[in-house]
PDB file of C-alpha atoms in Angstrom:
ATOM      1  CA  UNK A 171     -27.020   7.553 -13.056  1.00 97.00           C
ATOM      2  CA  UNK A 172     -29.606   6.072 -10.767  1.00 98.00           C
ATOM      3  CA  UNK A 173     -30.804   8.528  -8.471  1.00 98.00           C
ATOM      4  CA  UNK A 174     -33.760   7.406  -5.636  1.00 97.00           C
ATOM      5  CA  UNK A 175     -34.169   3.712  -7.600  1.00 96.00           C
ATOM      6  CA  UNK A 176     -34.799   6.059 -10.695  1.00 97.00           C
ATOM      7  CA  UNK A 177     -32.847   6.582 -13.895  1.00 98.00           C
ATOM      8  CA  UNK A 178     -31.320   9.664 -15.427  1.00 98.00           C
ATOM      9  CA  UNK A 179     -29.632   9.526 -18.611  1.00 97.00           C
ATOM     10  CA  UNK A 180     -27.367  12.211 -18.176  1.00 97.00           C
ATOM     11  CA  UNK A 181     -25.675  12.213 -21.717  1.00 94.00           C
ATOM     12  CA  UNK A 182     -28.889  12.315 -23.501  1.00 94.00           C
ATOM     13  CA  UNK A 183     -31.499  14.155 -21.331  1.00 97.00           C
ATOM     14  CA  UNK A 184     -31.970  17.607 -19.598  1.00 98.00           C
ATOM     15  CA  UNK A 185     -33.888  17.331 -16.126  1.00 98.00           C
ATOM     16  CA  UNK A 186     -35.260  20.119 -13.968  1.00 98.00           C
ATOM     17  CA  UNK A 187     -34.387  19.755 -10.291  1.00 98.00           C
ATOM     18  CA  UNK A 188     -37.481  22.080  -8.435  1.00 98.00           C
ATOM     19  CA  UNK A 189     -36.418  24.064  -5.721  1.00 97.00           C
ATOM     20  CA  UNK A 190     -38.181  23.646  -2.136  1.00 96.00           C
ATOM     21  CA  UNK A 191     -37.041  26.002   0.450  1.00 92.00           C
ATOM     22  CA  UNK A 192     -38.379  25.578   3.962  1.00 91.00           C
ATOM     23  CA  UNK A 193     -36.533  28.545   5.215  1.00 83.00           C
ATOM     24  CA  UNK A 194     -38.136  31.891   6.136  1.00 75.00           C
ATOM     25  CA  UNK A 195     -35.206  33.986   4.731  1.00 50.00           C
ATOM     26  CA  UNK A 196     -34.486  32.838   1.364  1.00 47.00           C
ATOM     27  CA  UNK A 197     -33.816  35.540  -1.198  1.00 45.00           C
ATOM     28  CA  UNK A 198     -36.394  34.522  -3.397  1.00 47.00           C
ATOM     29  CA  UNK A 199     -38.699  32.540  -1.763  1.00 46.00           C
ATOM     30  CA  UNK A 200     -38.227  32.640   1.944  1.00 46.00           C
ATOM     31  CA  UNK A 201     -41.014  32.055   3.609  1.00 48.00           C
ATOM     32  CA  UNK A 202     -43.515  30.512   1.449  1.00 53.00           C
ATOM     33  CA  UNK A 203     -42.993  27.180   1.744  1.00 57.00           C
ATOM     34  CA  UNK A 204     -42.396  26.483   5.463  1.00 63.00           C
ATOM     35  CA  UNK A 205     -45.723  25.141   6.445  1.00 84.00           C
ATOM     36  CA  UNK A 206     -45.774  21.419   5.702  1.00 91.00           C
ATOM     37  CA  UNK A 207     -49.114  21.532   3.656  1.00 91.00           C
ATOM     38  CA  UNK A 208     -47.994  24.777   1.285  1.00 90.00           C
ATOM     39  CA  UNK A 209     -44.533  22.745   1.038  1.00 92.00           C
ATOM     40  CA  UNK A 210     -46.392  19.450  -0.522  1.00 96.00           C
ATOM     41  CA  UNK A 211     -48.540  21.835  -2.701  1.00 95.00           C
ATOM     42  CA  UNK A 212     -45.662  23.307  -4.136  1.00 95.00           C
ATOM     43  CA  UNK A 213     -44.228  19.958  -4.608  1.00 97.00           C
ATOM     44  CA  UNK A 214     -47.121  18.546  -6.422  1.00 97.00           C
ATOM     45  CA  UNK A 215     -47.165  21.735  -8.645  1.00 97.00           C
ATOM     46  CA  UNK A 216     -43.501  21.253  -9.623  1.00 98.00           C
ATOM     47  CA  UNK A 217     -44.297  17.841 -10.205  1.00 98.00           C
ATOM     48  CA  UNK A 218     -47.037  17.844 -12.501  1.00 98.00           C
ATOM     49  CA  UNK A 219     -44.871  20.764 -14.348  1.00 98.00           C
ATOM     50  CA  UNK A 220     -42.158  18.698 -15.011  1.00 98.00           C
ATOM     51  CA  UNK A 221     -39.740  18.420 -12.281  1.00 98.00           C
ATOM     52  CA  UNK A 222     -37.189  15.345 -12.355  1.00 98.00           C
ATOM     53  CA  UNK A 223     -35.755  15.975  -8.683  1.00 98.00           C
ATOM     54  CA  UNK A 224     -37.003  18.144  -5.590  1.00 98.00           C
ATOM     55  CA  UNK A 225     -34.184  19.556  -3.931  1.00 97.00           C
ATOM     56  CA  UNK A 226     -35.390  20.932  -0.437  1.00 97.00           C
ATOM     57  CA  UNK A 227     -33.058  23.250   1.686  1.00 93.00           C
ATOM     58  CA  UNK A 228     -33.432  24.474   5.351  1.00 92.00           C
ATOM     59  CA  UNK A 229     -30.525  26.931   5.270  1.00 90.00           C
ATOM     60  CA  UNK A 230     -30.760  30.008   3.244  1.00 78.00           C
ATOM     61  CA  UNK A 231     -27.387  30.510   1.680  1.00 72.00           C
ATOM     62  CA  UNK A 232     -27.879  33.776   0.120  1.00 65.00           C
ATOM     63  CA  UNK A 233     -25.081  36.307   0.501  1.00 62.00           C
ATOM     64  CA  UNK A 234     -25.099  37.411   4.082  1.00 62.00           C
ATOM     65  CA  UNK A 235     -26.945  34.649   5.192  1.00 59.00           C
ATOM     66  CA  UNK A 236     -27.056  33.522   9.001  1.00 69.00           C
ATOM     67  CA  UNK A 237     -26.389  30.302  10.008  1.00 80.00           C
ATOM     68  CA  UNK A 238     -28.801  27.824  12.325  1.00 87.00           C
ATOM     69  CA  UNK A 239     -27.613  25.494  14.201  1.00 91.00           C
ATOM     70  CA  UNK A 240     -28.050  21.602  13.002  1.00 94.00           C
ATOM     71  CA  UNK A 241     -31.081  21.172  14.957  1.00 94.00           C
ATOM     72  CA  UNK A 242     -33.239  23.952  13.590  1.00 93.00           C
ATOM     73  CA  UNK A 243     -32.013  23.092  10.150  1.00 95.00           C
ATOM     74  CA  UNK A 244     -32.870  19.379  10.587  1.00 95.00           C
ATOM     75  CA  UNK A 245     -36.011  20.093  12.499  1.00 93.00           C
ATOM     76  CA  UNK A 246     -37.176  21.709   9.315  1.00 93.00           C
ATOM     77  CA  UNK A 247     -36.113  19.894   6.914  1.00 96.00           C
ATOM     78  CA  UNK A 248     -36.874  16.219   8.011  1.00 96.00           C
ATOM     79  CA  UNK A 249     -40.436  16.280   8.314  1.00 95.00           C
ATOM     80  CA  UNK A 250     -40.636  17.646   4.713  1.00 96.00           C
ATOM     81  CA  UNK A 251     -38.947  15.152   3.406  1.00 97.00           C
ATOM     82  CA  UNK A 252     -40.503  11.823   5.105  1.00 97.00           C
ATOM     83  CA  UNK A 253     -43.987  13.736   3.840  1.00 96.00           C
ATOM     84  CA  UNK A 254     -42.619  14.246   0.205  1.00 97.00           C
ATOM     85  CA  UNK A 255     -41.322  10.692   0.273  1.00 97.00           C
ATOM     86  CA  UNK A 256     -44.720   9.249   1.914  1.00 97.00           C
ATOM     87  CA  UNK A 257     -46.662  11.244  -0.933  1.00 97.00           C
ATOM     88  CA  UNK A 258     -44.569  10.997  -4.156  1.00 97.00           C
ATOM     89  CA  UNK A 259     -42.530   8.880  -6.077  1.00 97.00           C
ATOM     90  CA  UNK A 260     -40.091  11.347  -6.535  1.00 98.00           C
ATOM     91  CA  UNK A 261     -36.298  11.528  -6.083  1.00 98.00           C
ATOM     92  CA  UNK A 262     -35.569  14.240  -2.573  1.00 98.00           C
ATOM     93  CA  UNK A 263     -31.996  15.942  -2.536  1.00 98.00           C
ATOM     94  CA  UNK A 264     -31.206  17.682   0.186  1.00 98.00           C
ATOM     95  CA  UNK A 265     -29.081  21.002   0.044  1.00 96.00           C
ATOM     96  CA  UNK A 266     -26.777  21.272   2.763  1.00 96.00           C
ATOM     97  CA  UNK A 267     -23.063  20.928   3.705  1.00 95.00           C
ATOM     98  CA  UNK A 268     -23.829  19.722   7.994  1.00 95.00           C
ATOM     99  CA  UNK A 269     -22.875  16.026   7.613  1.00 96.00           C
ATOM    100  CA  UNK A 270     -24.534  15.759  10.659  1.00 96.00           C
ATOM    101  CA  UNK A 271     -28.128  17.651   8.766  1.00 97.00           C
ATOM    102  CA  UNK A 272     -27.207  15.260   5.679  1.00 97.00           C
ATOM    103  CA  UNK A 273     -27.403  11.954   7.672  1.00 97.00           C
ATOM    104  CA  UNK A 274     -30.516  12.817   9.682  1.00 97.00           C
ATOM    105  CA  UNK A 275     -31.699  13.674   5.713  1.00 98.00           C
ATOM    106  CA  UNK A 276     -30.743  10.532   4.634  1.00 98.00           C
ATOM    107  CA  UNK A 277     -32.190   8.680   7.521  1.00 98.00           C
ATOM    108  CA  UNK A 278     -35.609  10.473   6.822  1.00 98.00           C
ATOM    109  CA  UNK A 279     -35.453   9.095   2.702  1.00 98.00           C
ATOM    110  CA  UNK A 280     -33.489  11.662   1.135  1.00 98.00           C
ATOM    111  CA  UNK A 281     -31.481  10.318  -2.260  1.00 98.00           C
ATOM    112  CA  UNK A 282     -28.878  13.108  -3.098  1.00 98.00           C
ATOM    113  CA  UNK A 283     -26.609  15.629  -0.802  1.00 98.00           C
ATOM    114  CA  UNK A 284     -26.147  18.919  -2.670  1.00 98.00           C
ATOM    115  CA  UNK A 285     -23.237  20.539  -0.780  1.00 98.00           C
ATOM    116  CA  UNK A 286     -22.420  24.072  -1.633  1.00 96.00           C
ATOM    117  CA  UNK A 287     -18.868  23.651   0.047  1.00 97.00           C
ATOM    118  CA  UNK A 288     -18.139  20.363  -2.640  1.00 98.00           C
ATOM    119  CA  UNK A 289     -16.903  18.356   0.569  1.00 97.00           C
ATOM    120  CA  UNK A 290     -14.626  21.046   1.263  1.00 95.00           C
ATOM    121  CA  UNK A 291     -16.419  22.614   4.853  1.00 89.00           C
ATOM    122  CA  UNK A 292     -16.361  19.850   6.864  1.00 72.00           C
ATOM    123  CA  UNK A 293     -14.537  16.426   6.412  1.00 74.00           C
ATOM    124  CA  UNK A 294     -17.107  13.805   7.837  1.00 93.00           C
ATOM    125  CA  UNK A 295     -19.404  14.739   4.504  1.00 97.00           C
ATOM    126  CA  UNK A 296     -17.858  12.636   2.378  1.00 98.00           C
ATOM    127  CA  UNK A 297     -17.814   9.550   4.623  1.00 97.00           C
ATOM    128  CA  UNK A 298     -21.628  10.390   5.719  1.00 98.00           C
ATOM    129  CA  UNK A 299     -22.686  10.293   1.546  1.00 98.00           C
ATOM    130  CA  UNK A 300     -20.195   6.967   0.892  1.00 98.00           C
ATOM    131  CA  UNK A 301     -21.662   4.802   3.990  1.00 98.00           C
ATOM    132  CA  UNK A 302     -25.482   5.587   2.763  1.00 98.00           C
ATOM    133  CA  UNK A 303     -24.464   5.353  -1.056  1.00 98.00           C
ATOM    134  CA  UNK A 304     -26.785   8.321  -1.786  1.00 98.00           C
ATOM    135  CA  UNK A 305     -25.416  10.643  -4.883  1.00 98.00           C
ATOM    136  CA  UNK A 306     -24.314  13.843  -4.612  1.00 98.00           C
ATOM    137  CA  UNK A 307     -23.453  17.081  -6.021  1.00 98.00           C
ATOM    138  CA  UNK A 308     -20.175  19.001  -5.324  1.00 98.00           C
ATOM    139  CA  UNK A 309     -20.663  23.027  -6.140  1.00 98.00           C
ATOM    140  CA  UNK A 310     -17.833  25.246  -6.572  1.00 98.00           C
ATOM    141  CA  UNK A 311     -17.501  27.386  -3.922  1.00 97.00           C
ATOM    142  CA  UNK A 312     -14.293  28.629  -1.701  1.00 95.00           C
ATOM    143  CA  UNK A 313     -13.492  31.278   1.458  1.00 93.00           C
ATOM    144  CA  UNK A 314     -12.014  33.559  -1.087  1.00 91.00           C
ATOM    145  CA  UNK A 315     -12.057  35.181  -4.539  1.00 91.00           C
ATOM    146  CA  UNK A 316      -8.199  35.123  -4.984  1.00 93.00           C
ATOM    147  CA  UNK A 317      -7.966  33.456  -8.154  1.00 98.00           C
ATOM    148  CA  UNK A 318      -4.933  33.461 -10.439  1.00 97.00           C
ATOM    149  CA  UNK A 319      -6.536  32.233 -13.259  1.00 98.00           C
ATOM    150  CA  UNK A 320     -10.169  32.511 -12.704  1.00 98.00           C
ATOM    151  CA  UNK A 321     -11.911  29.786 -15.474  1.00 98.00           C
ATOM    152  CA  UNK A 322      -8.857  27.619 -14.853  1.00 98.00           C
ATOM    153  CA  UNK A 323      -9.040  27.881 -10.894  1.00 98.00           C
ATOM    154  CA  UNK A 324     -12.710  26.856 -10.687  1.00 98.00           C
ATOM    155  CA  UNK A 325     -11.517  23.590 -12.843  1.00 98.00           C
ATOM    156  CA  UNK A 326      -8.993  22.914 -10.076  1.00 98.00           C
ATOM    157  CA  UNK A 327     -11.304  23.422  -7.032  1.00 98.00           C
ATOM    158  CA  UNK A 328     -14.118  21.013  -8.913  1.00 98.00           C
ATOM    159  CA  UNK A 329     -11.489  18.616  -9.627  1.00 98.00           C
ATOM    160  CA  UNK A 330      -9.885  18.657  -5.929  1.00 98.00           C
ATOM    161  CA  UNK A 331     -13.942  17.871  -4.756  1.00 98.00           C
ATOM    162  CA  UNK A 332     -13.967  14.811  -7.193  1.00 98.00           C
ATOM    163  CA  UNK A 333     -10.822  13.903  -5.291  1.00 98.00           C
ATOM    164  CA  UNK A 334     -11.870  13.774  -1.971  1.00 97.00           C
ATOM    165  CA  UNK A 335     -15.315  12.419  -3.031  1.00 98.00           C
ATOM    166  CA  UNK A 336     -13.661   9.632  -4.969  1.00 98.00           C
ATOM    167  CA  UNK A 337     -10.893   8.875  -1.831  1.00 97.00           C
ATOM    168  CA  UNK A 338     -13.838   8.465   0.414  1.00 97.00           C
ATOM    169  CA  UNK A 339     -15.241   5.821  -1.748  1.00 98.00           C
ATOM    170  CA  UNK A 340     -17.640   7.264  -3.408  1.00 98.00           C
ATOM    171  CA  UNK A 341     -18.289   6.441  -6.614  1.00 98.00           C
ATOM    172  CA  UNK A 342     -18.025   8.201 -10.222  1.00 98.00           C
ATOM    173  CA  UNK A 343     -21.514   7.144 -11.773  1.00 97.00           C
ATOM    174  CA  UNK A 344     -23.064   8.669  -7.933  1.00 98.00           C
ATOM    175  CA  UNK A 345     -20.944  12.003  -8.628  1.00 98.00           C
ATOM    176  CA  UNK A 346     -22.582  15.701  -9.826  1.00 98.00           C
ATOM    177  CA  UNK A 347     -20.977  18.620 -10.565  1.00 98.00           C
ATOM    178  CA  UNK A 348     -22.027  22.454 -10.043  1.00 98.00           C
ATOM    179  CA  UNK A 349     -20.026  25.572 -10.751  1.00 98.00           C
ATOM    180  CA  UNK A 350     -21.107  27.568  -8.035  1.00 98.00           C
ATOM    181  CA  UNK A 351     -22.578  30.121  -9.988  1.00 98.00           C
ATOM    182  CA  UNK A 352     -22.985  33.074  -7.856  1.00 97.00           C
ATOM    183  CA  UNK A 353     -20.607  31.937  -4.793  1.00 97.00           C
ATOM    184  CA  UNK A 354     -17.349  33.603  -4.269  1.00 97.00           C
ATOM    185  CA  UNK A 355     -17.853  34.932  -7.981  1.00 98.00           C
ATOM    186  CA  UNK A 356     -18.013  38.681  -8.731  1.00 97.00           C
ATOM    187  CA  UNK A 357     -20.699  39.501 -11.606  1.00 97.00           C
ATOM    188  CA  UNK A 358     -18.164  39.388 -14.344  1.00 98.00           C
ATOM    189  CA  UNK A 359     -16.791  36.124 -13.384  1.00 98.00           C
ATOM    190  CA  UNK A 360     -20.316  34.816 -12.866  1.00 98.00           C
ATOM    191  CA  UNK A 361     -20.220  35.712 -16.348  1.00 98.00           C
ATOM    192  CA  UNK A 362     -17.215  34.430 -17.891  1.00 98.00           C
ATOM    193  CA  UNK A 363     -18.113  30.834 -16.369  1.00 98.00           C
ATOM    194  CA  UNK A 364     -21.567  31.039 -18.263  1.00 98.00           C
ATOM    195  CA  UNK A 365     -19.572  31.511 -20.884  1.00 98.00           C
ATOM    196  CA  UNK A 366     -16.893  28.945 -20.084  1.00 98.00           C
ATOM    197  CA  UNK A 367     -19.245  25.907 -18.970  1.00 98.00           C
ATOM    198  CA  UNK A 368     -18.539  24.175 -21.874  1.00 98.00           C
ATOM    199  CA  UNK A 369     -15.645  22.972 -19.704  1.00 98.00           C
ATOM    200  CA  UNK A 370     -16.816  22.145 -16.554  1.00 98.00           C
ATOM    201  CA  UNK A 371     -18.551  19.906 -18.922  1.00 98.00           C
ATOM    202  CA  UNK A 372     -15.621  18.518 -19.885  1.00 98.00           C
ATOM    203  CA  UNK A 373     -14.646  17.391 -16.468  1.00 98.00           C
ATOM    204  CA  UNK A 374     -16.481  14.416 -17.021  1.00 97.00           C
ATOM    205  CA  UNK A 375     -19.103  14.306 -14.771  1.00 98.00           C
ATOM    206  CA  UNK A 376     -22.772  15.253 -15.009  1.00 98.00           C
ATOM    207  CA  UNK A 377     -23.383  19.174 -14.158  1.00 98.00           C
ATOM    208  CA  UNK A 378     -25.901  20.951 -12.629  1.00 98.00           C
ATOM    209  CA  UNK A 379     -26.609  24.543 -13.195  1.00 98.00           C
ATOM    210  CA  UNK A 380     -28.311  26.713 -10.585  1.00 98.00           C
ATOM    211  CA  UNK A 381     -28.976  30.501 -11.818  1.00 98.00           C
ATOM    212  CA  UNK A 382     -32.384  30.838 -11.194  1.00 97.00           C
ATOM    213  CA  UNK A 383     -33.267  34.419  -9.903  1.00 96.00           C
ATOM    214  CA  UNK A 384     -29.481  34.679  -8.259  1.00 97.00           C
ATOM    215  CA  UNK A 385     -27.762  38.516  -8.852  1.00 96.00           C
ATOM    216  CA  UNK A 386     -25.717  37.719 -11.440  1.00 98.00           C
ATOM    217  CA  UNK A 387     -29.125  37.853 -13.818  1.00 98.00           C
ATOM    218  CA  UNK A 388     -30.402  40.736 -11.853  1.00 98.00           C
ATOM    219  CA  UNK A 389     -27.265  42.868 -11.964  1.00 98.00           C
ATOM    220  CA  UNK A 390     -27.169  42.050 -15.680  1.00 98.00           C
ATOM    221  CA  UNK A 391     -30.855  43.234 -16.697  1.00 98.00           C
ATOM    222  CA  UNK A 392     -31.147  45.846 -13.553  1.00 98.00           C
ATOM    223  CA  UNK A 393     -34.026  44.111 -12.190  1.00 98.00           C
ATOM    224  CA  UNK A 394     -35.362  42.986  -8.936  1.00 96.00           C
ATOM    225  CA  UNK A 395     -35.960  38.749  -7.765  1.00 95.00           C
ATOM    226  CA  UNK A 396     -39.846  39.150  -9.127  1.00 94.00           C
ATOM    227  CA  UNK A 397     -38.703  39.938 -12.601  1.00 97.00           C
ATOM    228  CA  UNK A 398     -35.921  37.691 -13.393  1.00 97.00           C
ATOM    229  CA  UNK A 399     -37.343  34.622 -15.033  1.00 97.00           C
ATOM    230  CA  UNK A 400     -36.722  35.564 -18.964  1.00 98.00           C
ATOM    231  CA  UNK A 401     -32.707  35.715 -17.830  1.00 98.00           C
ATOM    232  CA  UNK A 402     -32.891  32.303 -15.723  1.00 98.00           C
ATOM    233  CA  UNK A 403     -34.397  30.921 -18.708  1.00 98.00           C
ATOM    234  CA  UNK A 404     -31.624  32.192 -21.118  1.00 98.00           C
ATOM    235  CA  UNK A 405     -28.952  30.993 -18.844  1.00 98.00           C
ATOM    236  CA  UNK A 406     -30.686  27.365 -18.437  1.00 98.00           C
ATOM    237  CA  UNK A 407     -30.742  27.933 -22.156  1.00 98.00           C
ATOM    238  CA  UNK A 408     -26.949  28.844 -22.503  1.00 98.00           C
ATOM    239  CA  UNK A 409     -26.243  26.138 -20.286  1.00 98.00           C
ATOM    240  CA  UNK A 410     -28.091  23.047 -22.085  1.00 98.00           C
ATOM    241  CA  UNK A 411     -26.403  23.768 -25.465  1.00 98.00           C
ATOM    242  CA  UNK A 412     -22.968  23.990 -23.196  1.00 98.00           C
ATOM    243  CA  UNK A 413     -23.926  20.110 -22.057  1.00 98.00           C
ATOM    244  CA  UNK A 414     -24.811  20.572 -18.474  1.00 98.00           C
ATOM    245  CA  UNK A 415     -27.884  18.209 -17.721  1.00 98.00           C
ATOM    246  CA  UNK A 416     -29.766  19.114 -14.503  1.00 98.00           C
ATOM    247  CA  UNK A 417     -31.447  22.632 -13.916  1.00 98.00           C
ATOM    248  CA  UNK A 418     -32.157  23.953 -10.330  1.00 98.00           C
ATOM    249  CA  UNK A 419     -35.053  26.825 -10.718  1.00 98.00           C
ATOM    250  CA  UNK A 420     -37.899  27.810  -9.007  1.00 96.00           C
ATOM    251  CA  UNK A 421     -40.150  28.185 -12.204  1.00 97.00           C
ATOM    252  CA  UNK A 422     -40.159  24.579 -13.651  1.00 98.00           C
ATOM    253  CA  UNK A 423     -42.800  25.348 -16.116  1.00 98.00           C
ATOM    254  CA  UNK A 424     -41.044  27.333 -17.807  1.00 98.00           C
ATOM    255  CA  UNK A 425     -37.800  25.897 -17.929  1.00 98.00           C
ATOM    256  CA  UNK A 426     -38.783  22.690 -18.707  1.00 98.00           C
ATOM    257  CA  UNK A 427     -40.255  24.418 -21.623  1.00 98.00           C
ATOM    258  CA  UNK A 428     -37.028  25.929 -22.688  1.00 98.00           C
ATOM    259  CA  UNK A 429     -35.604  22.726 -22.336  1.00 98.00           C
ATOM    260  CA  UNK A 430     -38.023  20.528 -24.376  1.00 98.00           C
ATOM    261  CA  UNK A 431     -37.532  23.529 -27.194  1.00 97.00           C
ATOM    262  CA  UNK A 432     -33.460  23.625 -26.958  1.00 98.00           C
ATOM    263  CA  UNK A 433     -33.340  20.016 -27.037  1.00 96.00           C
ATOM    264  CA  UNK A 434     -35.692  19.680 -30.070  1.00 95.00           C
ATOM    265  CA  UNK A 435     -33.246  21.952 -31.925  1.00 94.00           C
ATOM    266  CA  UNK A 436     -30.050  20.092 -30.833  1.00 92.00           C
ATOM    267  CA  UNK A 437     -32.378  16.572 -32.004  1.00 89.00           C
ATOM    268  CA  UNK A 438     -33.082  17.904 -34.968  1.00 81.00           C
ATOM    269  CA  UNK A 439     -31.924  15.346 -38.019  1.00 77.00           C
ATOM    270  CA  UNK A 440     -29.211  17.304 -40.399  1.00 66.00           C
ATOM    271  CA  UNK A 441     -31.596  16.226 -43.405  1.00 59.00           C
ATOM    272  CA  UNK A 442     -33.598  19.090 -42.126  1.00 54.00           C
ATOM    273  CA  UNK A 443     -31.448  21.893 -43.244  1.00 54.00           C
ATOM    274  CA  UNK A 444     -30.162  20.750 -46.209  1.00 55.00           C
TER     275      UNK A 444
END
């Protein structure tokens, strides 16, 4: 997949995809990065620690968050990304599901949508991401949690995204996928999907996992945002050797680390253990 005039090789490699949030309310981070010169710091430190893809968002879309209007979310999130274009070589995705937020993005040099509704919230989306020929990634997410068959549900709603991506012209090899870990999921399903990921894999399409410091990790070690790095790093773990590719954290240090280590294992020649 060629993402921003660079290429990923999705079947062979694991990338990290840094998080920039410009927002003063997300539930990590909010805050810290929404003066322009901290927000090209951070992206320089991401960068020299590995990161493959800066993903900046101008919404915070933790649970219970409140929504801005297009024009504050554009307001802040253009100028970071003409500045992170001007000042890197770098590949910009842009996390929102305003068509109206991801053209102005586009227009300003961003290279991927990340839509937390996967094309579902409002239909121009899919047209907006087509005419510019930008990827994308679709994340599971729905109004409700009124599954009948929870693992095979989450399948269905992925698949219906692909469908409405694919009907608006966009193409396969410009397609992500991301299980919504942590949207309209209670802990245990957040759970059983870590468990299950092995098939969204098997969808056929590149996947992105995004854990990093969300509930499901705090609820599952009883600890706050600050300490919940050792748990994103066993689910980016968890994840790699279930075959998704791209990583969305806030620590890429570390999980690149993990990374380089669980792909040196899954390298490793059979002539080594026998």
């Amino acid at each position: 997949m060629v993402i921003g005039g660079k290429l990923f090789d999705l079947d062979r490699r694991s990338y990290v995809m840094g998080i920039l949030n410009v927002t003063p309310d997300s539930f990590s981070d909010g805050g810290s990065y929404t003066e322009l010169d901290a927000a090209l710091r951070q992206t320089e430190r991401m960068l020299e620690e590995g990161a493959a893809i800066i993903d900046i968002g101008g919404e915070s879309t933790r649970p219970g968050y409140a929504q801005i209007s297009c024009e504050e979310e554009m307001d802040r999130v253009c100028p970071v990304i003409r500045a992170v274009k001007e000042h890197f070589d770098v590949p910009v995705s842009l996390d929102t599901y305003k068509p109206e937020v991801a053209l102005a993005g586009i227009q300003a040099g961003v290279d991927m949508i990340n839509d937390i509704w996967g094309l579902k919230e409002e239909g121009d989306m899919a047209s907006v991401i087509e005419k510019a020929g930008v990827c994308c990634c679709l994340m599971h997410n729905r109004a409700n949690t009124d599954y009948s068959d929870f693992v095979a549900d989450v399948l269905s709603d992925l698949n219906e995204s692909v469908e409405i991506a694919m009907a608006a012209g966009i193409e396969a090899d410009r397609i992500i996928l991301d299980p919504g870990i942590g949207f309209a999921k209670t802990y245990e399903q957040n759970l059983l999907l870590l468990n299950r990921l092995s098939l969204v894999c098997g969808l056929g399409f590149p996947v992105l996992l995004g854990t990093s410091r969300k509930s499901v990790i705090g609820n599952a070690l009883s600890l706050p945002v600050t300490e919940r790095e050792e748990g994103t790093l066993a689910t980016t773990v968890i994840g790699r050797m279930a075959g998704c590719s791209i990583f969305r954290v806030h620590n890429v240090k570390a999980n690149r680390r993990a990374l380089d280590m669980t792909d040196a294992v899954s390298a490793a020649p059979r002539s080594f253990f026998e």
